[in-house]
Amino acid sequence: MISAGMSCQLIHYTHEEHDKFFDLCKKFDFLIVRCNPGQIKADGGDQGKFDNAMREVRKAGIQAWPSPDVMEKMGAKDALCKVATMNCGLEDTLAYYSEEDFGAGFKKTMAFQPRVIKQNRGSSGEGIWIIKLKGGNYCATFGERSCENDEVLILMEANDNHEEEHTVGEFIEFCVNGCNDKSGTWTSKGVGKYLEGGKAAGGQFVDQRFCPRIVEGELRYNQIGDAVVGIIHKKPKEGGISAVGGAGSIYTYYGPEEPKFKNLTDNFLKIDLPKIMPALDLANEPVPLWWTTDFILASPEGTPTEEEKWIVGEFNCSCVGISKCLAAYCKDDTPNAKFDDIAPEDKEEAKRYGDLMGVKALGIMEANKK
């Protein structure tokens, strides 16, 4: 922002100084919100109170990127259901908001093909499960049969690629009510209870077909507004499925006009992108300033490159990371990571992304003033 010629201040939100924070916000032309879902609650604050105050800021004519509604609806896992009929979607993608719907729907989809279950909350792969029937006894057509409660599942969680075995009944119980005598013993860092609070509080999860070619990696499109600024191919470490940061994944970087992904880029930008915000009930909102779309390869092996189908695995606009800065990411095995650990060439690329965002933001604000 500063490189683009604007004043830019870093201000921290603490729930104890909620009113003071939002009084200060009113002095700015626009705000960039950098906060992951769950962080305010984990700190003892109220996410709903924060979001409602940010909505009032928006009503006062101050742009917020992303606004609470954009962050909520784009980040919600049922966004995958709303784009299911587009080029970037799969039609057998279901969303669950109640225990009854989940029990009936999951038993039917699980009997048909391996699945990916994604909770709506959480981040970095926690509560995203890749699930297979241990017996491998899938039916030939969807709806031909439903699983029984005692059928055994092999589950892998995407946050750390750990594996567990549970029955269908235990998995359903864990997702709905968490760890108890009925759900058995779990080694997951998560606590389940994915429907807690109901739909209004984000209690939901999505059931999507597992695409086995995920082991070849996924594509992350880094986007500033309606422009792709870079593409990252994220390949899981050997034997893994999840390619989240910090899981030993291998990252390969491409420019926004990479020829091997031209078919996906053209279909997404020219055909799907104009439909996405209306499909998510955000027709009056612009696309986020800084956001990503993750794509998974859904075509069978042997499909010609120009005909390959890539589907959306996730939209993210809440607190997007810059992958070139991963060397500065503090985690259990790198507790002392710092900015200077980033290679000089990676710092340059990260700066290029940041500079582009500043130019784009300034252009949007100047257009709004006119």
Coordinates of C-alpha atoms in Angstrom, one line a residue:
M1 CA 0.0 0.0 0.0
I2 CA 2.8 2.4 0.9
S3 CA 4.7 1.6 -2.3
A4 CA 1.5 2.5 -4.3
G5 CA 1.5 6.0 -2.7
M6 CA -0.9 5.5 0.2
S7 CA -0.6 5.9 4.0
C8 CA -0.9 2.5 5.6
Q9 CA -1.1 1.8 9.4
L10 CA -1.1 -1.5 11.2
I11 CA -3.7 -1.6 13.9
H12 CA -4.3 -4.6 16.2
Y13 CA -7.8 -5.7 17.4
T14 CA -8.2 -6.6 21.0
H15 CA -11.7 -7.3 22.2
E16 CA -11.1 -5.4 25.4
E17 CA -10.8 -2.2 23.3
H18 CA -13.5 -3.0 20.8
D19 CA -15.1 0.5 20.7
K20 CA -11.8 2.3 20.6
F21 CA -10.7 0.1 17.7
F22 CA -13.8 0.8 15.6
D23 CA -13.7 4.6 16.3
L24 CA -10.2 4.5 14.8
C25 CA -11.4 2.5 11.8
K26 CA -13.7 5.3 10.8
K27 CA -10.7 7.6 10.1
F28 CA -9.5 5.4 7.2
D29 CA -10.6 5.1 3.6
F30 CA -10.4 1.3 3.5
L31 CA -9.4 -1.6 5.7
I32 CA -7.7 -4.9 5.0
V33 CA -8.8 -7.4 7.6
R34 CA -6.1 -10.1 8.4
C35 CA -7.8 -12.5 10.7
N36 CA -8.4 -16.2 10.5
P37 CA -11.8 -17.7 11.5
G38 CA -11.7 -18.6 15.1
Q39 CA -8.8 -16.3 16.2
I40 CA -11.0 -13.7 17.9
K41 CA -13.0 -16.4 19.8
A42 CA -9.8 -18.1 20.8
D43 CA -8.6 -14.9 22.3
G44 CA -11.8 -14.5 24.4
G45 CA -13.6 -12.2 22.0
D46 CA -16.8 -12.4 20.1
Q47 CA -16.5 -12.9 16.3
G48 CA -20.1 -11.9 15.7
K49 CA -19.7 -8.6 17.6
F50 CA -16.6 -7.9 15.5
D51 CA -18.3 -8.8 12.2
N52 CA -21.4 -6.7 13.0
A53 CA -19.2 -3.7 13.8
M54 CA -17.3 -4.2 10.5
R55 CA -20.7 -4.2 8.7
E56 CA -21.5 -0.8 10.2
V57 CA -18.1 0.4 8.9
R58 CA -19.1 -0.8 5.4
K59 CA -22.5 1.0 5.7
A60 CA -20.6 4.2 6.4
G61 CA -18.9 3.9 3.0
I62 CA -15.6 2.5 4.1
Q63 CA -14.4 -0.5 2.0
A64 CA -13.3 -3.6 4.0
W65 CA -11.4 -6.3 2.2
P66 CA -12.8 -8.8 2.8
S67 CA -16.1 -7.8 4.3
P68 CA -17.6 -10.2 6.9
D69 CA -20.2 -11.4 4.4
V70 CA -17.6 -12.1 1.7
M71 CA -15.3 -13.9 4.1
E72 CA -18.2 -16.0 5.6
K73 CA -19.8 -17.0 2.3
M74 CA -16.7 -17.6 0.2
G75 CA -14.9 -19.4 3.1
A76 CA -17.9 -21.6 3.9
K77 CA -17.5 -25.1 2.7
D78 CA -21.0 -25.2 1.2
A79 CA -19.7 -22.7 -1.4
L80 CA -18.5 -25.9 -3.2
C81 CA -22.2 -26.9 -3.5
K82 CA -23.2 -23.6 -4.9
V83 CA -20.6 -23.9 -7.8
A84 CA -21.3 -27.6 -8.3
T85 CA -22.8 -27.1 -11.8
M86 CA -20.1 -24.8 -13.1
N87 CA -17.0 -26.0 -15.0
C88 CA -15.1 -25.9 -11.7
G89 CA -17.6 -28.0 -9.7
L90 CA -18.8 -31.6 -9.2
E91 CA -22.5 -32.3 -9.2
D92 CA -22.4 -34.9 -6.4
T93 CA -21.2 -32.4 -3.8
L94 CA -23.6 -32.2 -0.7
A95 CA -23.8 -30.0 2.3
Y96 CA -25.1 -31.1 5.7
Y97 CA -26.7 -28.9 8.3
S98 CA -28.4 -31.5 10.6
E99 CA -27.5 -34.9 12.1
E100 CA -30.4 -36.5 10.2
D101 CA -29.3 -35.3 6.8
F102 CA -25.7 -36.2 7.5
G103 CA -26.5 -39.7 8.7
A104 CA -28.7 -40.5 5.7
G105 CA -26.6 -38.7 3.0
F106 CA -23.1 -39.8 4.2
K107 CA -24.1 -43.5 4.4
K108 CA -25.3 -43.3 0.7
T109 CA -22.3 -41.4 -0.7
M110 CA -19.8 -43.5 1.3
A111 CA -21.3 -46.7 -0.2
F112 CA -20.7 -45.3 -3.7
Q113 CA -17.2 -43.8 -3.8
P114 CA -14.4 -42.6 -1.4
R115 CA -15.2 -39.2 0.0
V116 CA -13.8 -36.0 1.4
I117 CA -15.7 -34.6 4.4
K118 CA -14.8 -30.9 5.2
Q119 CA -15.9 -29.1 8.3
N120 CA -16.9 -25.5 7.9
R121 CA -14.7 -24.2 10.7
G122 CA -11.0 -24.6 11.3
S123 CA -8.0 -24.0 9.1
S124 CA -4.9 -25.6 7.7
G125 CA -6.7 -28.9 7.0
E126 CA -8.0 -29.6 10.5
G127 CA -11.4 -31.4 10.3
I128 CA -10.9 -32.3 6.6
W129 CA -11.1 -36.1 6.3
I130 CA -10.3 -38.3 3.3
I131 CA -12.3 -41.5 3.8
K132 CA -12.4 -44.9 2.2
L133 CA -14.3 -48.1 3.0
K134 CA -11.8 -50.6 4.5
G135 CA -13.7 -53.4 2.8
G136 CA -13.7 -51.6 -0.6
N137 CA -17.2 -52.9 -1.3
Y138 CA -18.5 -49.8 -3.2
C139 CA -21.7 -50.0 -5.2
A140 CA -21.8 -49.4 -8.9
T141 CA -24.3 -46.7 -9.0
F142 CA -25.1 -43.9 -6.6
G143 CA -28.0 -44.8 -4.2
E144 CA -27.8 -48.5 -4.9
R145 CA -27.1 -49.1 -1.3
S146 CA -26.2 -47.3 2.0
C147 CA -23.5 -48.2 4.5
E148 CA -24.3 -49.9 7.8
N149 CA -23.1 -48.4 11.1
D150 CA -20.6 -51.2 11.7
E151 CA -18.8 -50.9 8.4
V152 CA -15.1 -49.8 9.0
L153 CA -13.6 -46.7 7.5
I154 CA -10.0 -45.7 6.9
L155 CA -9.7 -41.9 7.6
M156 CA -6.9 -39.6 6.9
E157 CA -7.0 -36.0 8.3
A158 CA -5.5 -33.3 6.0
N159 CA -3.8 -31.2 8.7
D160 CA -1.1 -33.7 9.4
N161 CA -1.9 -36.8 7.2
H162 CA -2.4 -39.0 10.2
E163 CA -4.6 -42.1 9.8
E164 CA -7.4 -43.6 11.9
E165 CA -9.9 -46.5 11.7
H166 CA -13.4 -46.1 12.9
T167 CA -16.8 -47.5 12.1
V168 CA -19.4 -45.4 10.1
G169 CA -21.4 -45.0 13.3
E170 CA -18.4 -43.8 15.3
F171 CA -17.4 -41.3 12.6
I172 CA -21.0 -39.9 12.5
E173 CA -21.0 -39.6 16.3
F174 CA -17.6 -37.8 16.4
C175 CA -18.7 -35.3 13.7
V176 CA -21.9 -34.5 15.6
N177 CA -21.1 -34.9 19.3
G178 CA -17.3 -35.2 19.5
C179 CA -15.3 -37.6 21.6
N180 CA -17.4 -39.8 23.9
D181 CA -18.0 -43.5 24.6
K182 CA -20.1 -43.9 21.5
S183 CA -17.5 -42.4 19.1
G184 CA -14.5 -44.2 20.6
T185 CA -10.9 -43.0 21.0
W186 CA -9.6 -40.5 18.5
T187 CA -6.0 -39.3 18.0
S188 CA -7.1 -36.2 15.9
K189 CA -6.1 -32.8 17.3
G190 CA -9.7 -31.7 16.6
V191 CA -12.7 -32.3 18.8
G192 CA -15.4 -32.9 16.2
K193 CA -18.8 -31.4 16.8
Y194 CA -18.9 -29.9 13.3
L195 CA -22.6 -29.1 13.5
E196 CA -22.4 -27.3 16.8
G197 CA -24.4 -24.0 17.0
G198 CA -26.5 -24.8 13.9
K199 CA -26.2 -23.3 10.4
A200 CA -26.5 -19.7 11.6
A201 CA -23.3 -20.2 13.7
G202 CA -21.4 -22.0 10.9
G203 CA -22.4 -25.5 11.9
Q204 CA -22.2 -27.4 8.6
F205 CA -19.9 -29.6 6.6
V206 CA -19.5 -30.7 3.0
D207 CA -19.4 -34.1 1.4
Q208 CA -17.4 -34.2 -1.8
R209 CA -16.2 -37.0 -4.1
F210 CA -12.6 -38.0 -3.4
C211 CA -10.4 -37.4 -6.5
P212 CA -7.5 -39.9 -6.4
R213 CA -5.3 -37.8 -8.5
I214 CA -5.0 -35.4 -5.6
V215 CA -1.7 -37.3 -4.9
E216 CA -0.3 -35.5 -8.0
G217 CA -0.9 -32.3 -6.2
E218 CA -3.3 -29.3 -6.3
L219 CA -3.1 -25.9 -7.9
R220 CA -3.5 -22.7 -5.9
Y221 CA -4.4 -19.7 -8.0
N222 CA -3.3 -16.5 -6.3
Q223 CA -5.7 -13.8 -7.3
I224 CA -5.7 -10.0 -6.8
G225 CA -9.2 -8.9 -7.7
D226 CA -10.2 -10.5 -11.0
A227 CA -6.6 -11.1 -12.0
V228 CA -4.5 -14.2 -11.5
V229 CA -1.0 -13.2 -10.4
G230 CA 0.6 -16.6 -9.9
I231 CA 0.0 -20.3 -9.8
I232 CA 1.4 -22.7 -7.3
H233 CA 1.5 -26.5 -7.8
K234 CA 1.4 -28.0 -4.3
K235 CA 2.4 -31.7 -4.2
P236 CA 2.0 -33.7 -1.0
K237 CA 5.1 -35.3 0.5
E238 CA 5.5 -39.0 -0.5
G239 CA 2.7 -41.1 0.8
G240 CA 0.6 -38.1 1.8
I241 CA -2.6 -36.6 0.4
S242 CA -2.7 -33.1 2.0
A243 CA -0.5 -30.3 0.6
V244 CA -1.1 -27.7 3.3
G245 CA 1.8 -25.6 4.3
G246 CA 4.1 -27.1 6.9
A247 CA 3.2 -30.7 6.0
G248 CA 6.4 -31.4 3.9
S249 CA 4.7 -30.5 0.6
I250 CA 6.7 -29.7 -2.5
Y251 CA 5.8 -26.3 -4.1
T252 CA 6.4 -25.4 -7.7
Y253 CA 5.7 -21.8 -8.9
Y254 CA 4.3 -20.8 -12.2
G255 CA 3.4 -17.5 -13.8
P256 CA -0.2 -16.4 -14.4
E257 CA -0.1 -17.3 -18.1
E258 CA 1.4 -20.8 -17.7
P259 CA 0.5 -22.7 -21.0
K260 CA -0.1 -26.1 -19.3
F261 CA -2.9 -24.6 -17.3
K262 CA -4.4 -22.4 -20.0
N263 CA -7.6 -24.4 -20.3
L264 CA -8.3 -24.1 -16.6
T265 CA -7.4 -20.4 -16.5
D266 CA -9.6 -19.5 -19.4
N267 CA -12.6 -21.5 -18.2
F268 CA -12.3 -20.1 -14.7
L269 CA -11.6 -16.4 -15.5
K270 CA -13.9 -16.0 -18.6
I271 CA -16.8 -18.4 -17.8
D272 CA -17.0 -19.2 -14.1
L273 CA -15.7 -16.1 -12.4
P274 CA -18.5 -13.7 -13.4
K275 CA -21.0 -16.3 -12.0
I276 CA -19.3 -17.0 -8.7
M277 CA -20.2 -14.0 -6.5
P278 CA -23.9 -14.2 -7.6
A279 CA -23.9 -17.9 -6.9
L280 CA -22.6 -17.3 -3.4
D281 CA -25.4 -14.7 -2.7
L282 CA -22.7 -11.9 -3.0
A283 CA -23.9 -10.3 -6.3
N284 CA -23.4 -6.8 -4.9
E285 CA -19.9 -7.4 -3.6
P286 CA -16.7 -7.2 -5.6
V287 CA -14.4 -10.2 -5.7
P288 CA -11.9 -10.0 -2.8
L289 CA -8.8 -7.9 -3.1
W290 CA -6.4 -10.8 -2.2
W291 CA -7.7 -14.4 -2.4
T292 CA -7.0 -17.9 -3.6
T293 CA -8.8 -20.7 -5.2
D294 CA -7.5 -24.3 -4.8
F295 CA -8.1 -26.7 -7.7
I296 CA -8.0 -30.5 -7.7
L297 CA -7.7 -32.6 -10.8
A298 CA -10.9 -34.6 -11.3
S299 CA -10.2 -36.2 -14.7
P300 CA -9.2 -39.9 -15.1
E301 CA -5.6 -40.6 -15.9
G302 CA -4.8 -40.3 -19.6
T303 CA -7.1 -37.4 -20.2
P304 CA -5.5 -34.9 -22.7
T305 CA -4.2 -31.8 -21.0
E306 CA -6.5 -29.5 -22.9
E307 CA -9.5 -31.5 -21.8
E308 CA -8.6 -32.0 -18.1
K309 CA -11.3 -31.0 -15.5
W310 CA -10.1 -29.2 -12.4
I311 CA -12.6 -28.6 -9.6
V312 CA -12.6 -26.1 -6.8
G313 CA -11.5 -27.6 -3.5
E314 CA -11.7 -24.3 -1.6
F315 CA -11.9 -20.6 -1.8
N316 CA -9.9 -18.6 0.8
C317 CA -10.0 -14.8 1.4
S318 CA -9.8 -14.6 5.2
C319 CA -6.1 -14.4 5.9
V320 CA -4.3 -15.5 2.8
G321 CA -0.7 -16.5 3.2
I322 CA 2.1 -15.7 0.7
S323 CA 3.8 -19.0 0.0
K324 CA 7.1 -17.4 -0.8
C325 CA 7.3 -16.4 2.8
L326 CA 6.9 -20.0 4.2
A327 CA 10.5 -20.0 5.5
A328 CA 9.4 -17.4 8.1
Y329 CA 6.5 -19.5 9.3
C330 CA 6.8 -20.4 13.0
K331 CA 5.6 -23.9 13.8
D332 CA 6.5 -26.8 16.0
D333 CA 9.7 -27.8 14.1
T334 CA 10.7 -24.2 13.3
P335 CA 9.9 -22.2 16.4
N336 CA 12.5 -19.5 15.7
A337 CA 11.7 -18.8 12.1
K338 CA 12.0 -15.1 11.1
F339 CA 11.7 -12.8 8.2
D340 CA 15.4 -12.9 7.4
D341 CA 15.1 -16.7 6.8
I342 CA 13.3 -15.9 3.5
A343 CA 15.6 -16.2 0.5
P344 CA 16.3 -12.9 -1.3
E345 CA 14.7 -14.0 -4.5
D346 CA 11.6 -15.1 -2.6
K347 CA 11.4 -11.7 -0.8
E348 CA 11.5 -10.1 -4.2
E349 CA 8.6 -12.3 -5.5
A350 CA 6.6 -11.6 -2.3
K351 CA 7.1 -7.9 -2.8
R352 CA 5.9 -8.2 -6.4
Y353 CA 2.6 -9.7 -5.2
G354 CA 2.3 -7.0 -2.5
D355 CA 3.0 -4.2 -5.0
L356 CA 0.4 -5.5 -7.4
M357 CA -2.2 -5.6 -4.6
G358 CA -1.4 -2.0 -3.6
V359 CA -1.8 -0.8 -7.2
K360 CA -5.1 -2.7 -7.6
A361 CA -6.4 -1.3 -4.3
L362 CA -5.5 2.2 -5.2
G363 CA -7.2 1.9 -8.6
I364 CA -10.4 0.6 -7.0
M365 CA -10.5 3.4 -4.4
E366 CA -9.9 6.1 -7.0
A367 CA -12.6 4.6 -9.2
N368 CA -15.0 4.6 -6.3
K369 CA -14.3 8.3 -5.5
K370 CA -15.0 9.3 -9.1

